[in-house]
Amino acid sequence: MAAERPWGQPRGMAAGGVRWLVAALLGPVLAAPRYRPDWASLDARPLPAWFDQAKVGVFVHWGVFSVPAWGSEWFWWHWRGEHRPDYERFVQHRFPPDTTYADFAPHFTAHDFQPREWAQLFRRAGARYVVLTTKHHEGFTNWGSSVSWNWNSLDMGPHRDLVGELGQALRESNIRYGLYHSLLEWFNPLYLADKESDFKTQNFVLKKTMPELYDLVLKYKPDLIWSDGDWEAPESYWNSTSFLAWLYNDSPVKDTVVVNDRWCNNCSCHHGGFYNCADKYKPGTLPTHKWEMCSSIDKLSWGYRSNMDIAELMDEASIIEELVQTVSFGGNYLLNVGPTKEGVIVPIFQERLLALGRWLDTNGEAIYESKPWRVQMENSTDTVWYTSKGPAVYAIFLIWPQDNVLKLSSPTSSPVTMLGFAGTLKWQKSPGKGLLITLPYMLPSPLPPQSGWTVKLEGVE
């Protein structure tokens, strides 16, 4: 029996013809391209504009590794994977005999976790997006994953949906939400069996990794997926391109979601959305592809360490310098904090975030929604950096000149103002080329930051 024709469809017109006609009549919304599950197609997807405009984000590493709070978030691997003596001694001295990593989970309580307070802190820090570890390489999920039985934050530890609670608070504060997710799990038996087969079997991917990724997208509708744990296996194992094709074509966030580049063992810096390339990546020159630098206030760890020392933390000047250099080269800056097992962001981390926020309150015009200028740094020095926005160029100088005169060789003459300072600044042409700008004798703020002031040059060439 011939299939019944849809109402109103002329004889002989194929369904594809109808789709073409509808698309032609209703415009590009219905005619959006379908992405194929291959890198050539996926890499051609335009990056949603919000990400480049946002510039500043906060990274949060939180999990069972926050319980020992020692060494780093790779605690389990250093202890049981590498059997490092210092980690074995630490456990022997601090925990009962025969302690296993799973024994730490009940102590991951999140008793003091106040998601709205976190969101308020991140907003005051100037963050336009926040990325939370939903699952690190330890495999513990910070939401009630149905394929992570008894190793998730609903069944163990907090008995709370940490991913959902933070997401709701961030959205109430109008902050974009990113979800970090590790593809691999160090000690998952399914993963170890696949690894033993030289990744010819995919039981772990089909039963664990992919169900969780789809679940995260459908349940929390993230603005960003920050993938990690990709380095041991090829794309043919991870099925990354199939997932990304669904994400871009059919998911509830297909038009807004952004992803990074850690989707297979040769993807980093080559495939995906924006590029991370490596942790704390600094390109040195202007990249041709949108990128992000992730950095951590604690220079030795991404997860919380109870024994960290002040000398091991980034100071305010270092944070501002990294931000400015990153944005001048067209990147986003993702600054990490590690909360305690109770869910506290310790005061020293709060202080650093709030200092960044105060700097951005004055200088954010030169950061948010900016673009790289034709010159990124002044005369190959690392003390004056440029950004641009429309007809304006911003020169951000990290050291206040002793004679109160800022020398810029790259721009030509234009009206000059200073962010945070009322009125225009006097300037003159330099005897060689460029400008000599006379800075205020009084700094623009009664409590100036250690580093980073901005002059705005309008109509500059």
Short mmCIF file of C-alpha atoms in Angstrom, two decimals:
data_model
loop_
_atom_site.label_atom_id
_atom_site.label_comp_id
_atom_site.label_asym_id
_atom_site.label_seq_id
_atom_site.Cartn_x
_atom_site.Cartn_y
_atom_site.Cartn_z
CA MET A 1 0.00 0.00 0.00
CA ALA A 2 1.40 3.40 -0.97
CA ALA A 3 2.17 5.74 1.89
CA GLU A 4 -0.48 8.39 2.37
CA ARG A 5 0.65 11.84 1.26
CA PRO A 6 0.82 14.56 3.91
CA TRP A 7 -2.03 17.04 3.65
CA GLY A 8 -1.41 19.62 0.94
CA GLN A 9 1.65 17.94 -0.57
CA PRO A 10 1.42 17.91 -4.40
CA ARG A 11 1.81 14.58 -6.15
CA GLY A 12 5.40 13.86 -7.04
CA MET A 13 6.93 16.38 -4.65
CA ALA A 14 9.40 14.63 -2.36
CA ALA A 15 9.55 15.46 1.33
CA GLY A 16 12.94 17.03 0.74
CA GLY A 17 11.37 19.41 -1.74
CA VAL A 18 8.86 20.51 0.87
CA ARG A 19 11.65 21.16 3.36
CA TRP A 20 13.50 23.24 0.80
CA LEU A 21 10.35 25.23 0.00
CA VAL A 22 9.60 25.88 3.68
CA ALA A 23 13.19 26.91 4.29
CA ALA A 24 13.12 29.23 1.31
CA LEU A 25 9.90 30.87 2.50
CA LEU A 26 10.75 31.09 6.21
CA GLY A 27 14.41 31.93 5.94
CA PRO A 28 17.63 30.64 7.45
CA VAL A 29 16.23 29.72 10.87
CA LEU A 30 14.76 26.49 9.50
CA ALA A 31 17.56 26.05 6.99
CA ALA A 32 20.37 25.88 9.53
CA PRO A 33 23.16 23.58 8.35
CA ARG A 34 23.35 20.05 9.70
CA TYR A 35 26.78 19.21 11.04
CA ARG A 36 28.28 15.86 10.16
CA PRO A 37 30.12 13.75 12.76
CA ASP A 38 33.54 14.60 11.36
CA TRP A 39 36.03 17.30 12.24
CA ALA A 40 35.89 19.06 8.88
CA SER A 41 32.20 19.77 9.42
CA LEU A 42 32.27 20.37 13.19
CA ASP A 43 35.26 22.69 13.08
CA ALA A 44 33.42 24.91 10.58
CA ARG A 45 30.71 25.79 13.11
CA PRO A 46 30.90 29.48 14.06
CA LEU A 47 31.65 30.02 17.73
CA PRO A 48 28.64 31.60 19.49
CA ALA A 49 29.47 35.27 20.03
CA TRP A 50 28.85 35.36 23.78
CA PHE A 51 32.05 33.47 24.55
CA ASP A 52 34.47 35.90 22.93
CA GLN A 53 32.59 38.82 24.45
CA ALA A 54 32.69 37.35 27.98
CA LYS A 55 36.50 37.32 28.36
CA VAL A 56 36.55 36.48 32.09
CA GLY A 57 35.48 33.25 33.79
CA VAL A 58 35.98 31.38 37.06
CA PHE A 59 36.95 27.69 37.16
CA VAL A 60 35.92 25.57 40.16
CA HIS A 61 37.65 22.24 40.94
CA TRP A 62 35.61 20.41 43.58
CA GLY A 63 35.26 16.72 44.32
CA VAL A 64 36.32 13.87 46.59
CA PHE A 65 39.92 15.06 46.11
CA SER A 66 38.89 18.01 48.32
CA VAL A 67 38.81 15.62 51.30
CA PRO A 68 42.51 14.72 51.59
CA ALA A 69 43.13 18.31 50.35
CA TRP A 70 46.81 17.58 49.86
CA GLY A 71 49.14 17.45 46.88
CA SER A 72 46.61 18.13 44.16
CA GLU A 73 43.34 16.98 42.63
CA TRP A 74 45.33 14.07 41.15
CA PHE A 75 45.65 12.65 44.68
CA TRP A 76 44.17 9.22 43.88
CA TRP A 77 46.43 8.68 40.89
CA HIS A 78 49.61 9.75 42.69
CA TRP A 79 48.66 7.56 45.65
CA ARG A 80 47.29 4.36 44.07
CA GLY A 81 48.34 4.72 40.43
CA GLU A 82 51.95 5.76 40.92
CA HIS A 83 52.36 4.65 44.57
CA ARG A 84 54.33 7.75 45.39
CA PRO A 85 55.91 7.39 48.83
CA ASP A 86 54.96 10.89 49.98
CA TYR A 87 51.28 10.20 49.27
CA GLU A 88 51.41 6.79 50.94
CA ARG A 89 53.01 8.35 54.03
CA PHE A 90 50.37 11.07 54.10
CA VAL A 91 47.51 8.53 54.15
CA GLN A 92 49.26 6.37 56.76
CA HIS A 93 49.72 9.34 59.09
CA ARG A 94 46.31 10.96 58.61
CA PHE A 95 43.83 8.11 58.10
CA PRO A 96 43.02 4.69 59.63
CA PRO A 97 44.76 1.56 58.34
CA ASP A 98 43.35 0.06 55.13
CA THR A 99 41.79 3.37 54.10
CA THR A 100 40.66 3.40 50.47
CA TYR A 101 39.90 6.40 48.26
CA ALA A 102 36.20 5.52 48.44
CA ASP A 103 36.39 6.06 52.21
CA PHE A 104 36.97 9.77 51.57
CA ALA A 105 33.58 10.26 49.88
CA PRO A 106 31.41 10.43 53.06
CA HIS A 107 33.63 13.29 54.26
CA PHE A 108 32.89 15.32 51.12
CA THR A 109 29.95 16.93 52.93
CA ALA A 110 29.41 20.34 51.29
CA HIS A 111 27.85 21.33 54.63
CA ASP A 112 28.70 25.01 54.10
CA PHE A 113 27.98 25.17 50.36
CA GLN A 114 25.86 28.26 49.67
CA PRO A 115 25.45 28.43 45.89
CA ARG A 116 23.96 31.92 45.88
CA GLU A 117 26.90 33.22 47.89
CA TRP A 118 29.26 31.63 45.39
CA ALA A 119 27.36 33.24 42.52
CA GLN A 120 27.48 36.64 44.22
CA LEU A 121 31.24 36.28 44.76
CA PHE A 122 31.85 35.29 41.14
CA ARG A 123 29.74 38.20 39.94
CA ARG A 124 31.69 40.63 42.10
CA ALA A 125 34.88 39.09 40.65
CA GLY A 126 33.77 40.18 37.20
CA ALA A 127 33.20 36.65 35.89
CA ARG A 128 30.84 36.37 32.94
CA TYR A 129 30.91 32.56 33.05
CA VAL A 130 31.73 29.85 35.57
CA VAL A 131 32.94 26.29 34.88
CA LEU A 132 32.38 23.59 37.54
CA THR A 133 33.94 20.13 37.63
CA THR A 134 30.92 17.84 37.24
CA LYS A 135 33.27 14.83 37.22
CA HIS A 136 37.05 14.78 37.45
CA HIS A 137 39.29 11.81 36.59
CA GLU A 138 38.31 10.15 39.89
CA GLY A 139 34.87 9.45 38.39
CA PHE A 140 32.79 10.87 41.26
CA THR A 141 29.91 12.87 39.78
CA ASN A 142 28.66 16.07 41.40
CA TRP A 143 25.12 15.24 40.31
CA GLY A 144 22.99 12.12 40.61
CA SER A 145 24.30 10.26 37.59
CA SER A 146 22.30 7.07 37.03
CA VAL A 147 25.39 5.31 35.65
CA SER A 148 27.63 6.21 38.60
CA TRP A 149 25.91 4.15 41.27
CA ASN A 150 27.00 5.00 44.82
CA TRP A 151 29.76 7.23 43.45
CA ASN A 152 27.84 10.49 43.05
CA SER A 153 26.87 13.46 45.19
CA LEU A 154 23.26 12.33 45.70
CA ASP A 155 24.12 8.84 46.96
CA MET A 156 27.29 9.77 48.87
CA GLY A 157 28.81 12.72 50.68
CA PRO A 158 26.72 15.87 50.21
CA HIS A 159 23.50 14.06 49.22
CA ARG A 160 22.84 17.11 47.05
CA ASP A 161 22.77 17.94 43.36
CA LEU A 162 25.77 20.26 43.37
CA VAL A 163 25.71 20.80 39.59
CA GLY A 164 22.04 21.76 39.62
CA GLU A 165 22.19 24.00 42.68
CA LEU A 166 25.12 26.05 41.40
CA GLY A 167 23.58 26.29 37.94
CA GLN A 168 20.36 27.73 39.29
CA ALA A 169 22.22 30.31 41.39
CA LEU A 170 24.44 31.37 38.47
CA ARG A 171 21.49 31.81 36.15
CA GLU A 172 19.74 33.95 38.76
CA SER A 173 22.87 36.14 38.69
CA ASN A 174 22.94 36.19 34.86
CA ILE A 175 26.24 34.30 34.69
CA ARG A 176 26.81 31.72 31.96
CA TYR A 177 27.30 28.13 33.16
CA GLY A 178 30.00 25.76 31.96
CA LEU A 179 30.37 22.09 32.86
CA TYR A 180 33.79 20.47 33.07
CA HIS A 181 33.64 16.73 32.36
CA SER A 182 36.45 14.18 32.25
CA LEU A 183 36.11 11.58 29.52
CA LEU A 184 38.34 9.04 31.29
CA GLU A 185 38.19 7.66 34.82
CA TRP A 186 41.51 6.39 36.18
CA PHE A 187 40.28 3.28 37.96
CA ASN A 188 36.90 2.48 36.43
CA PRO A 189 36.99 -1.28 35.59
CA LEU A 190 35.16 -0.69 32.30
CA TYR A 191 37.72 1.88 31.25
CA LEU A 192 40.64 -0.29 32.31
CA ALA A 193 39.23 -3.22 30.30
CA ASP A 194 38.85 -1.02 27.21
CA LYS A 195 42.39 0.24 27.72
CA GLU A 196 43.62 -3.35 27.96
CA SER A 197 42.02 -4.04 24.57
CA ASP A 198 44.00 -1.12 23.12
CA PHE A 199 40.67 0.75 22.96
CA LYS A 200 39.18 -1.70 20.46
CA THR A 201 36.21 -2.18 22.83
CA GLN A 202 34.03 0.74 23.93
CA ASN A 203 32.10 -0.52 26.93
CA PHE A 204 33.15 2.40 29.12
CA VAL A 205 32.21 4.98 26.47
CA LEU A 206 28.83 3.42 25.69
CA LYS A 207 27.85 2.66 29.30
CA LYS A 208 29.42 5.56 31.19
CA THR A 209 30.97 8.51 29.36
CA MET A 210 28.38 9.18 26.68
CA PRO A 211 25.28 8.56 28.84
CA GLU A 212 26.65 11.10 31.31
CA LEU A 213 27.44 13.72 28.69
CA TYR A 214 23.95 13.47 27.17
CA ASP A 215 22.45 13.55 30.68
CA LEU A 216 24.37 16.71 31.60
CA VAL A 217 23.22 18.52 28.47
CA LEU A 218 19.57 17.49 28.70
CA LYS A 219 19.31 18.08 32.45
CA TYR A 220 21.31 21.30 32.91
CA LYS A 221 21.41 22.89 29.42
CA PRO A 222 24.94 24.26 29.83
CA ASP A 223 26.36 27.21 27.94
CA LEU A 224 29.76 25.52 27.76
CA ILE A 225 31.18 22.00 27.93
CA TRP A 226 34.78 21.91 29.08
CA SER A 227 36.01 18.44 28.14
CA ASP A 228 39.14 16.84 29.60
CA GLY A 229 40.65 13.39 30.14
CA ASP A 230 40.97 12.79 26.41
CA TRP A 231 44.67 12.14 26.03
CA GLU A 232 44.89 8.34 26.16
CA ALA A 233 42.53 7.35 23.35
CA PRO A 234 41.59 8.37 19.78
CA GLU A 235 38.32 9.90 18.62
CA SER A 236 37.24 6.52 17.23
CA TYR A 237 37.11 5.32 20.84
CA TRP A 238 35.49 8.34 22.47
CA ASN A 239 32.77 8.87 19.81
CA SER A 240 33.33 12.58 20.33
CA THR A 241 32.32 13.67 16.85
CA SER A 242 28.97 11.88 17.10
CA PHE A 243 28.23 13.58 20.39
CA LEU A 244 29.25 17.00 19.06
CA ALA A 245 27.14 16.56 15.93
CA TRP A 246 24.11 15.89 18.16
CA LEU A 247 25.06 18.80 20.42
CA TYR A 248 25.25 21.22 17.48
CA ASN A 249 22.27 19.85 15.53
CA ASP A 250 19.61 18.62 17.92
CA SER A 251 20.41 19.41 21.55
CA PRO A 252 18.45 22.02 23.52
CA VAL A 253 21.56 24.27 23.54
CA LYS A 254 22.56 23.79 19.89
CA ASP A 255 22.63 27.50 19.07
CA THR A 256 24.43 28.79 22.17
CA VAL A 257 26.71 26.05 23.49
CA VAL A 258 30.48 26.40 23.29
CA VAL A 259 33.01 23.57 23.68
CA ASN A 260 36.79 23.36 24.02
CA ASP A 261 39.34 21.17 22.22
CA ARG A 262 39.93 18.14 24.49
CA TRP A 263 37.93 15.45 22.72
CA CYS A 264 40.60 12.93 21.63
CA ASN A 265 44.30 12.25 21.97
CA ASN A 266 45.25 14.45 19.00
CA CYS A 267 42.46 17.03 19.20
CA SER A 268 44.00 19.60 21.53
CA CYS A 269 44.88 22.82 19.70
CA HIS A 270 43.48 21.32 16.46
CA HIS A 271 39.78 20.45 16.74
CA GLY A 272 36.69 21.52 18.66
CA GLY A 273 35.37 24.97 19.53
CA PHE A 274 37.80 27.27 21.30
CA TYR A 275 41.32 25.99 22.00
CA ASN A 276 42.87 25.42 25.44
CA CYS A 277 45.94 23.71 23.94
CA ALA A 278 47.49 23.12 27.39
CA ASP A 279 46.89 24.16 30.97
CA LYS A 280 48.13 27.71 31.56
CA TYR A 281 48.82 28.07 27.82
CA LYS A 282 50.54 31.29 26.71
CA PRO A 283 50.86 31.58 22.92
CA GLY A 284 53.37 34.43 22.78
CA THR A 285 51.89 35.78 19.53
CA LEU A 286 48.35 36.46 18.31
CA PRO A 287 46.67 33.12 17.50
CA THR A 288 44.36 32.82 14.51
CA HIS A 289 41.82 30.72 16.46
CA LYS A 290 39.79 31.69 19.53
CA TRP A 291 41.45 30.37 22.67
CA GLU A 292 41.22 30.36 26.44
CA MET A 293 43.88 30.37 29.13
CA CYS A 294 42.99 28.47 32.29
CA SER A 295 45.04 29.39 35.32
CA SER A 296 44.82 28.75 39.06
CA ILE A 297 45.27 31.06 42.04
CA ASP A 298 47.07 28.17 43.76
CA LYS A 299 50.05 27.72 41.47
CA LEU A 300 50.61 24.10 42.57
CA SER A 301 47.10 22.67 42.41
CA TRP A 302 43.64 23.08 40.93
CA GLY A 303 41.92 21.40 43.89
CA TYR A 304 42.01 22.82 47.42
CA ARG A 305 45.14 22.14 49.51
CA SER A 306 44.91 22.67 53.26
CA ASN A 307 48.67 23.24 53.53
CA MET A 308 49.11 25.85 50.79
CA ASP A 309 51.49 28.71 51.54
CA ILE A 310 51.03 32.37 50.57
CA ALA A 311 54.16 32.23 48.39
CA GLU A 312 52.50 29.46 46.34
CA LEU A 313 49.53 31.66 45.42
CA MET A 314 49.20 34.18 42.61
CA ASP A 315 49.09 37.74 43.86
CA GLU A 316 46.78 40.40 42.50
CA ALA A 317 49.38 41.86 40.13
CA SER A 318 50.12 38.44 38.61
CA ILE A 319 46.43 37.76 38.01
CA ILE A 320 45.89 41.12 36.33
CA GLU A 321 49.02 40.68 34.21
CA GLU A 322 47.87 37.24 33.01
CA LEU A 323 44.39 38.55 32.24
CA VAL A 324 45.66 41.54 30.29
CA GLN A 325 48.18 39.55 28.25
CA THR A 326 45.59 36.87 27.49
CA VAL A 327 42.91 39.29 26.32
CA SER A 328 45.42 41.30 24.26
CA PHE A 329 46.18 38.10 22.36
CA GLY A 330 42.45 37.48 21.81
CA GLY A 331 41.98 34.89 24.55
CA ASN A 332 39.57 34.37 27.44
CA TYR A 333 40.87 34.10 31.00
CA LEU A 334 39.51 31.30 33.23
CA LEU A 335 40.80 31.66 36.80
CA ASN A 336 40.49 28.66 39.11
CA VAL A 337 39.64 28.26 42.79
CA GLY A 338 39.33 25.02 44.74
CA PRO A 339 36.67 24.97 47.49
CA THR A 340 37.06 22.93 50.68
CA LYS A 341 35.23 19.66 51.21
CA GLU A 342 32.62 21.64 53.16
CA GLY A 343 32.02 23.98 50.24
CA VAL A 344 33.93 27.03 51.48
CA ILE A 345 35.92 29.21 49.11
CA VAL A 346 38.63 30.22 51.56
CA PRO A 347 39.09 33.95 52.28
CA ILE A 348 42.45 34.27 50.49
CA PHE A 349 40.81 33.03 47.27
CA GLN A 350 37.88 35.36 47.85
CA GLU A 351 40.27 38.26 48.35
CA ARG A 352 42.04 37.54 45.08
CA LEU A 353 38.74 37.27 43.18
CA LEU A 354 37.39 40.48 44.69
CA ALA A 355 40.62 42.32 43.86
CA LEU A 356 40.24 41.22 40.24
CA GLY A 357 36.64 42.42 40.33
CA ARG A 358 37.62 45.85 41.65
CA TRP A 359 40.19 46.19 38.87
CA LEU A 360 37.57 45.22 36.29
CA ASP A 361 35.09 47.72 37.76
CA THR A 362 37.48 50.43 36.60
CA ASN A 363 39.18 48.84 33.61
CA GLY A 364 36.59 46.37 32.33
CA GLU A 365 35.77 48.62 29.37
CA ALA A 366 39.16 47.63 27.94
CA ILE A 367 38.51 43.92 28.54
CA TYR A 368 34.90 42.86 27.95
CA GLU A 369 33.80 42.59 24.31
CA SER A 370 37.22 43.86 23.20
CA LYS A 371 39.22 42.69 20.19
CA PRO A 372 42.97 42.46 19.64
CA TRP A 373 44.48 45.57 18.09
CA ARG A 374 46.95 45.56 15.18
CA VAL A 375 49.70 45.69 17.83
CA GLN A 376 49.33 43.54 20.94
CA MET A 377 52.18 44.86 23.08
CA GLU A 378 54.21 48.03 23.15
CA ASN A 379 57.54 47.70 21.39
CA SER A 380 57.84 44.02 22.36
CA THR A 381 57.82 44.88 26.07
CA ASP A 382 55.59 43.08 28.51
CA THR A 383 54.51 46.15 30.46
CA VAL A 384 52.11 47.84 28.00
CA TRP A 385 49.38 45.86 26.25
CA TYR A 386 46.69 46.87 23.75
CA THR A 387 43.05 45.99 23.17
CA SER A 388 40.46 47.67 20.97
CA LYS A 389 36.73 48.18 20.70
CA GLY A 390 35.27 49.95 17.68
CA PRO A 391 37.15 53.24 17.15
CA ALA A 392 38.78 53.09 20.59
CA VAL A 393 42.16 51.61 21.44
CA TYR A 394 43.13 50.85 25.04
CA ALA A 395 46.71 50.85 26.30
CA ILE A 396 46.94 48.93 29.58
CA PHE A 397 50.19 49.60 31.40
CA LEU A 398 51.28 47.34 34.23
CA ILE A 399 53.97 49.61 35.73
CA TRP A 400 53.37 53.26 36.58
CA PRO A 401 56.14 55.31 34.91
CA GLN A 402 58.37 57.10 37.42
CA ASP A 403 58.21 60.43 35.61
CA ASN A 404 54.41 60.18 35.18
CA VAL A 405 54.85 60.15 31.39
CA LEU A 406 53.61 57.13 29.44
CA LYS A 407 55.52 56.57 26.20
CA LEU A 408 53.62 54.79 23.42
CA SER A 409 55.32 54.25 20.08
CA SER A 410 52.49 52.42 18.28
CA PRO A 411 49.47 54.80 18.23
CA THR A 412 49.21 58.15 16.49
CA SER A 413 47.65 61.24 18.04
CA SER A 414 44.09 61.15 19.39
CA PRO A 415 42.04 62.34 22.38
CA VAL A 416 43.34 60.56 25.48
CA THR A 417 41.47 59.70 28.65
CA MET A 418 42.19 57.40 31.56
CA LEU A 419 39.68 54.87 32.82
CA GLY A 420 38.66 55.77 36.36
CA PHE A 421 39.90 59.37 36.00
CA ALA A 422 37.68 62.31 35.05
CA GLY A 423 38.81 64.56 32.23
CA THR A 424 41.28 64.24 29.38
CA LEU A 425 45.03 63.82 29.63
CA LYS A 426 47.65 66.03 28.08
CA TRP A 427 49.75 64.45 25.36
CA GLN A 428 52.27 65.40 22.72
CA LYS A 429 53.89 63.72 19.78
CA SER A 430 57.04 61.86 20.62
CA PRO A 431 60.25 63.13 18.95
CA GLY A 432 60.51 59.74 17.24
CA LYS A 433 57.05 58.34 16.70
CA GLY A 434 54.00 57.80 18.83
CA LEU A 435 52.80 59.69 21.90
CA LEU A 436 53.99 61.02 25.23
CA ILE A 437 51.04 61.04 27.62
CA THR A 438 51.18 62.97 30.89
CA LEU A 439 49.49 60.89 33.56
CA PRO A 440 47.67 62.27 36.63
CA TYR A 441 49.88 62.96 39.62
CA MET A 442 47.11 61.56 41.78
CA LEU A 443 46.31 57.95 40.96
CA PRO A 444 42.70 57.51 39.83
CA SER A 445 41.64 55.47 42.86
CA PRO A 446 42.32 56.13 46.56
CA LEU A 447 43.24 52.43 46.84
CA PRO A 448 44.92 51.68 43.50
CA PRO A 449 45.73 48.12 42.53
CA GLN A 450 49.34 47.05 42.50
CA SER A 451 49.25 46.76 38.75
CA GLY A 452 47.33 47.80 35.71
CA TRP A 453 45.94 51.13 34.55
CA THR A 454 44.29 51.94 31.22
CA VAL A 455 44.44 54.91 28.88
CA LYS A 456 41.80 55.16 26.18
CA LEU A 457 42.80 56.49 22.76
CA GLU A 458 39.96 57.44 20.42
CA GLY A 459 40.05 57.58 16.65
CA VAL A 460 43.55 56.18 16.69
CA GLU A 461 45.36 54.69 13.72
#
